[in-house]
Every structure is written in structure tokens, then in C-alpha cells.
mmCIF file of C-alpha atoms in Angstrom:
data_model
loop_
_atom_site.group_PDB
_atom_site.id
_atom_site.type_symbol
_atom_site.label_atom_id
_atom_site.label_comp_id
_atom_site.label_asym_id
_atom_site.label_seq_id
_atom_site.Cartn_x
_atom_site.Cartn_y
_atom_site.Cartn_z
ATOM 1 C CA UNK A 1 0.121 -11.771 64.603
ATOM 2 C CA UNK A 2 0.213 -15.303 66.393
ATOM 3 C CA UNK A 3 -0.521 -18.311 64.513
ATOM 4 C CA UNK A 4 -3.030 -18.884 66.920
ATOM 5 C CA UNK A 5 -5.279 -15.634 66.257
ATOM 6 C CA UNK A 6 -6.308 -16.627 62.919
ATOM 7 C CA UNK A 7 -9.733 -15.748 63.325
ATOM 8 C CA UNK A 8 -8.922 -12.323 64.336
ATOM 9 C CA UNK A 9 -7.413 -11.454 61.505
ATOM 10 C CA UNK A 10 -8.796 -8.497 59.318
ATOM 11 C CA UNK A 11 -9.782 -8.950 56.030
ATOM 12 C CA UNK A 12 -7.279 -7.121 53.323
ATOM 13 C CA UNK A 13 -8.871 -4.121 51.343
ATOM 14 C CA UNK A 14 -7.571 -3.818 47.518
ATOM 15 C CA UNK A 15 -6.026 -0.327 47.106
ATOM 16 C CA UNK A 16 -7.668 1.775 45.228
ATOM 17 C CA UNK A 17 -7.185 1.676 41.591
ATOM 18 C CA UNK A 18 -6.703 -2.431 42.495
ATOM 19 C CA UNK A 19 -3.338 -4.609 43.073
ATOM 20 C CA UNK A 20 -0.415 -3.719 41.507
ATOM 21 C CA UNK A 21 0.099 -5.760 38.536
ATOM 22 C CA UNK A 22 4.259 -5.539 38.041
ATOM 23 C CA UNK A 23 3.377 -3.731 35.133
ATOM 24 C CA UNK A 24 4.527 0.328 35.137
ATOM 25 C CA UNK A 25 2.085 0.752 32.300
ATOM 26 C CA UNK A 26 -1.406 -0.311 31.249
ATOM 27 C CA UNK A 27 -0.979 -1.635 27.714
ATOM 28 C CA UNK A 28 -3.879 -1.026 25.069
ATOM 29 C CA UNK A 29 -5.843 -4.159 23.483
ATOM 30 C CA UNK A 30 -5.051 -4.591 20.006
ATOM 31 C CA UNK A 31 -8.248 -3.654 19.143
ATOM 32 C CA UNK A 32 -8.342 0.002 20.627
ATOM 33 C CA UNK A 33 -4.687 0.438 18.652
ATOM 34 C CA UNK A 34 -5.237 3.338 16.333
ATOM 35 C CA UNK A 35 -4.745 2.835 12.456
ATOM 36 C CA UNK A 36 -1.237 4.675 12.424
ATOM 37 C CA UNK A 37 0.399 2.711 15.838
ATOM 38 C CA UNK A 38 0.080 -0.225 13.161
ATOM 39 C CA UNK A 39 2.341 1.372 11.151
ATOM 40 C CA UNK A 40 6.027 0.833 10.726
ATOM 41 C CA UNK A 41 7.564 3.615 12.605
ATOM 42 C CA UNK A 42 10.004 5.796 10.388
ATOM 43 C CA UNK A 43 12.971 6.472 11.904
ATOM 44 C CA UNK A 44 14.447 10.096 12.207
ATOM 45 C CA UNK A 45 17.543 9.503 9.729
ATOM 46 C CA UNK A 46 19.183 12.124 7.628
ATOM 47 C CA UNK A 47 18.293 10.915 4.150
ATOM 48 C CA UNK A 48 22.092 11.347 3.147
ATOM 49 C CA UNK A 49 22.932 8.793 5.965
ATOM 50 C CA UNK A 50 20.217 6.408 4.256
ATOM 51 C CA UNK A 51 21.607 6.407 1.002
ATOM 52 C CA UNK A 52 25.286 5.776 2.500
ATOM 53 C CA UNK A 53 24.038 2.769 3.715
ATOM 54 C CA UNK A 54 24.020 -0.956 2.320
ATOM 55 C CA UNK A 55 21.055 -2.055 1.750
ATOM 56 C CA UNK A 56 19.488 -5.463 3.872
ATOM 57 C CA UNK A 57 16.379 -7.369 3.096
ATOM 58 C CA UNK A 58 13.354 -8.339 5.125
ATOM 59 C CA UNK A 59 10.941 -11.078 3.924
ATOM 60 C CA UNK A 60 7.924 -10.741 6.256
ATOM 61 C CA UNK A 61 5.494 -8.698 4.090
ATOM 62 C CA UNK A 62 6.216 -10.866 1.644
ATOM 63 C CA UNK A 63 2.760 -11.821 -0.247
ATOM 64 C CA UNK A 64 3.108 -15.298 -1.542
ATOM 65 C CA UNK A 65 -0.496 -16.182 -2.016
ATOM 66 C CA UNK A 66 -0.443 -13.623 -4.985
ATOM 67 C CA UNK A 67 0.377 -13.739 -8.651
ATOM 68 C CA UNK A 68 4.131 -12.739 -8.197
ATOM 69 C CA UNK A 69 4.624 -15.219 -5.397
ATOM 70 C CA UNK A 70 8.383 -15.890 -4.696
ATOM 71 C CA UNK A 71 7.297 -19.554 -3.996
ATOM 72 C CA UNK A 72 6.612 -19.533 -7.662
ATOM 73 C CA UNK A 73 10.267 -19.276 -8.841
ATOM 74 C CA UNK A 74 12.610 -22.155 -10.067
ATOM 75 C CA UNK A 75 15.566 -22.943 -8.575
ATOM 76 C CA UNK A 76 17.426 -21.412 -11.492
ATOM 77 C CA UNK A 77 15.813 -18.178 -10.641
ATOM 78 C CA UNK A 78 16.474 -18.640 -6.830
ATOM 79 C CA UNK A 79 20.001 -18.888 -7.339
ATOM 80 C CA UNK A 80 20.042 -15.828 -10.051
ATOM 81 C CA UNK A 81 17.904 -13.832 -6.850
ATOM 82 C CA UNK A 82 20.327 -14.964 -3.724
ATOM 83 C CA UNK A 83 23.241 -14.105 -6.563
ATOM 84 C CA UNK A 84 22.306 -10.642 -7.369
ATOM 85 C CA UNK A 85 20.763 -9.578 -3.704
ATOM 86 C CA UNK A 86 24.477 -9.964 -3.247
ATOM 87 C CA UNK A 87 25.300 -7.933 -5.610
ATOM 88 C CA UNK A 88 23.040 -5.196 -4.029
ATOM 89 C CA UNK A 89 24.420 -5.568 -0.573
ATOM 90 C CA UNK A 90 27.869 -4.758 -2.241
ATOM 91 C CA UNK A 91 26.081 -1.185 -3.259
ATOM 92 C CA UNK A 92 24.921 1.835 -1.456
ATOM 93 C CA UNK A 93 21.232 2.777 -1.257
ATOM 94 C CA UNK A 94 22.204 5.768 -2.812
ATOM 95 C CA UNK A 95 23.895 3.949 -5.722
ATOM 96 C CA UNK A 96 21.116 1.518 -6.452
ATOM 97 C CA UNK A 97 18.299 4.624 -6.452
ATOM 98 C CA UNK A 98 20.261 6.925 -7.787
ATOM 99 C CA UNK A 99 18.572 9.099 -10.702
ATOM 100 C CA UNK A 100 18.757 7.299 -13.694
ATOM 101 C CA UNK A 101 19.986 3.964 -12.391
ATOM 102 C CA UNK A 102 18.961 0.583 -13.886
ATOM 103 C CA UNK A 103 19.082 -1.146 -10.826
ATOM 104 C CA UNK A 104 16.584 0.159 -8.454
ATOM 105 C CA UNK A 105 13.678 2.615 -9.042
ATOM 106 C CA UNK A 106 11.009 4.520 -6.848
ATOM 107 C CA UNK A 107 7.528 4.517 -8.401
ATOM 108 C CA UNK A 108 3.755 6.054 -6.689
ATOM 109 C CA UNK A 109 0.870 3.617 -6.188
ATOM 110 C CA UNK A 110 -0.644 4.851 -9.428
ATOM 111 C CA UNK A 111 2.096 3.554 -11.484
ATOM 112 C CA UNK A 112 1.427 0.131 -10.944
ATOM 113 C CA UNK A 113 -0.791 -1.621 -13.161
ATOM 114 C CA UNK A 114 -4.506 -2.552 -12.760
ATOM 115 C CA UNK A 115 -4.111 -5.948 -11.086
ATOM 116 C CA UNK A 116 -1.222 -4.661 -9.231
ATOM 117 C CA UNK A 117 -3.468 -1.936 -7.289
ATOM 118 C CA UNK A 118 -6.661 -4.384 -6.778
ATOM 119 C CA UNK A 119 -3.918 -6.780 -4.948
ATOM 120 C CA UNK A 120 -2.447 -4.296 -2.770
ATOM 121 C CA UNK A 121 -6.032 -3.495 -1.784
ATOM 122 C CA UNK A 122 -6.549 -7.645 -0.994
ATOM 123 C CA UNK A 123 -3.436 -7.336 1.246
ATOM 124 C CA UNK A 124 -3.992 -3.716 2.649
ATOM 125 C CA UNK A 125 -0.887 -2.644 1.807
ATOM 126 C CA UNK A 126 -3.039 0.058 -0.403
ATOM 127 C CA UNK A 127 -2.195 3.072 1.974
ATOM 128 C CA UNK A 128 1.780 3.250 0.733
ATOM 129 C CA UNK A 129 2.956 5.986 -1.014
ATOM 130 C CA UNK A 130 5.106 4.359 -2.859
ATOM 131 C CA UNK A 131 6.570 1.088 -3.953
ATOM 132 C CA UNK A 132 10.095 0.152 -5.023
ATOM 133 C CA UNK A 133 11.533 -2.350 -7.504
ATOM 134 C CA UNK A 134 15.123 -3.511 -8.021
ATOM 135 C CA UNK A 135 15.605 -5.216 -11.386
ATOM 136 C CA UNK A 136 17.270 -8.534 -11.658
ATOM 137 C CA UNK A 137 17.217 -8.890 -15.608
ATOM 138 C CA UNK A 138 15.115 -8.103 -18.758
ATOM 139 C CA UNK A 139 12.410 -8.219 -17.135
ATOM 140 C CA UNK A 140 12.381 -9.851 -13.738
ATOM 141 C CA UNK A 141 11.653 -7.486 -10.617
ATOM 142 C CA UNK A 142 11.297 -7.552 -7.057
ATOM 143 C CA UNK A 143 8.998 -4.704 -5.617
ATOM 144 C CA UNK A 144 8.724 -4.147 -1.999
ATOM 145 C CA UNK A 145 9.084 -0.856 0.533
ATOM 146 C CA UNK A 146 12.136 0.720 1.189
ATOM 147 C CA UNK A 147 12.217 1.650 5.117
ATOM 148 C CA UNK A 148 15.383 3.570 5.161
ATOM 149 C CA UNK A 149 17.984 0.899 3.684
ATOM 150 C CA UNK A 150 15.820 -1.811 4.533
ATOM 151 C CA UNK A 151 13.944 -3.508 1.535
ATOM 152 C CA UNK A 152 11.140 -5.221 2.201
ATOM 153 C CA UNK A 153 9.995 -7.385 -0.157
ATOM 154 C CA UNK A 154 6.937 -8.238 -1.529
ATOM 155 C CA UNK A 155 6.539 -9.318 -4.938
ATOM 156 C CA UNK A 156 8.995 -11.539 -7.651
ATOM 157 C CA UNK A 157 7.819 -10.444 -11.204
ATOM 158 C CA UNK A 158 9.499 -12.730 -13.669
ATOM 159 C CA UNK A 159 7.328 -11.168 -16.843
ATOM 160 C CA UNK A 160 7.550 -7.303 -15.675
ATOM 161 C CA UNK A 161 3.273 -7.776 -15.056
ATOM 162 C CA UNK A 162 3.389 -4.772 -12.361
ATOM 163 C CA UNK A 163 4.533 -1.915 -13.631
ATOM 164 C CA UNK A 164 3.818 -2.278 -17.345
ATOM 165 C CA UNK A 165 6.486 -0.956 -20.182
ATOM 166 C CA UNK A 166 6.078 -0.169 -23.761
ATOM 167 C CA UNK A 167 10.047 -0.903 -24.503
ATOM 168 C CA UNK A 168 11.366 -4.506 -25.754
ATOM 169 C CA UNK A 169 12.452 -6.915 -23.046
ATOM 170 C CA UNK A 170 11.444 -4.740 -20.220
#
């Protein structure tokens, strides 16, 4: 078309279904997402390949507005932490769940103590199966989720509050 014939020119329809976008696929609001797309995906690992692997930490579920807040610790205990989550990293998932092992353990939801359930309601983290702790002493704890090796913590329990025991020093 000449540059001169502007007034000829025809007006431009939008396709049907409107202008391409770039995008190949429409992508849902967050609010239509369905309950379990939230959820962390579970990978399809053999669980014998899981428990030949080192374990690695992740800190972003982390609930430090809580009683067992990790904020809470001294710098004594943060060293005592950093020192024996490098311990752990030294170990096989495998090793540190194993049956019987004083290092890590797997309990269900209904283990946990009272105040241990209300706060996983606050933080609606109450639809895990289970929860996982790895011991660091007497009685100091972290509990978290175990997503294949990955540990992701949640709670520091100096005084063994979450998962109550009847035995000395535990």
C-alpha cells in the first residue's frame, strides 16, 4: 500500500480466539490452582536410590514466628547446628533413618504433642503425613519434611517440647 492511501486502508479484524500472546499456553490464576498443584511434587525415585543419597537442607518452610524458632538459638547452638548438619551430609539418608538409629527418626502427625499439632494447623502445614526429626543432642531436635534426601526444615527444639518423651535427657 502507498504511503499516500492512508485513508483507504482497512481496518484489522482480531482473529478469532484474539492476538496471539507469545505464550503457547494459557496459564491458570493462582486462585483457580487446585489444593494439590500447591503441593510439592514427589518425584518418581526408587526409595533405595533415596536412601543412597546424602542428605541437603532447605530452609524455606522454615517457621520462625513459632515457639521453636531457629532465630531463637545462641550462637553456641548455631555453631553446634552448622557443626553437626555436617556431620549429616557426611551420612546416607539411609544411614541417618535407618531402623533403630539415634540420629534421625520418622514420626505421624499424631505423635507430636498438643501445641505441636495446633501450630502446624496456624501454618497449614497440618495435611503432612508425617514429620521428621534429626537429633543434635540430649534433647535438641530439628523437625522438618523429608522430600526424598532433601530436609526441609522447620522447627529447632532445644527442650525436646514436640514430640514429648518419658526417658531422662531426651
Amino acid at each position: 500500500m502507498a504511503k499516500g492511501n492512508k485513508g483507504n486502508k482497512k481496518p484489522r479484524l482480531a482473529p478469532v480466539g484474539g492476538w496471539p500472546t507469545g505464550r503457547k499456553t494459557a496459564v491458570p490464576a493462582e486462585r483457580e490452582l487446585s489444593e494439590s498443584a500447591k503441593q510439592v511434587p514427589r518425584l518418581d525415585i526408587d526409595h533405595d536410590e533415596i536412601n543412597e543419597r546424602r542428605p541437603v537442607w532447605r530452609f524455606a518452610d522454615l517457621d520462625d514466628d513459632g515457639p521453636w524458632a531457629l532465630s531463637e538459638c545462641g550462637s553456641a547452638d548455631l555453631k553446634d547446628i552448622l557443626s553437626k548438619l555436617n556431620s549429616f551430609e557426611k551420612m546416607k539418608v539411609g544411614e541417618i533413618f535407618a531402623s533403630g538409629s539415634e540420629h534421625g527418626k520418622k514420626y505421624s502427625l499424631d505423635s507430636l504433642g498438643k501445641e505441636a499439632r495446633n501450630r502446624l494447623v496456624e501454618i497449614e502445614k497440618d495435611d503432612e503425613t508425617q514429620i521428621v526429626r534429626l537429633r543434635f543432642s540430649g534433647k535438641a531436635r530439628f523437625y522438618g519434611f523429608l522430600r526424598e534426601h532433601v530436609f526441609h526444615v522447620l522447627w529447632w527444639d532445644p527442650e525436646h517440647e514436640v514430640v514429648p518423651s518419658s526417658k531422662k535427657n531426651t
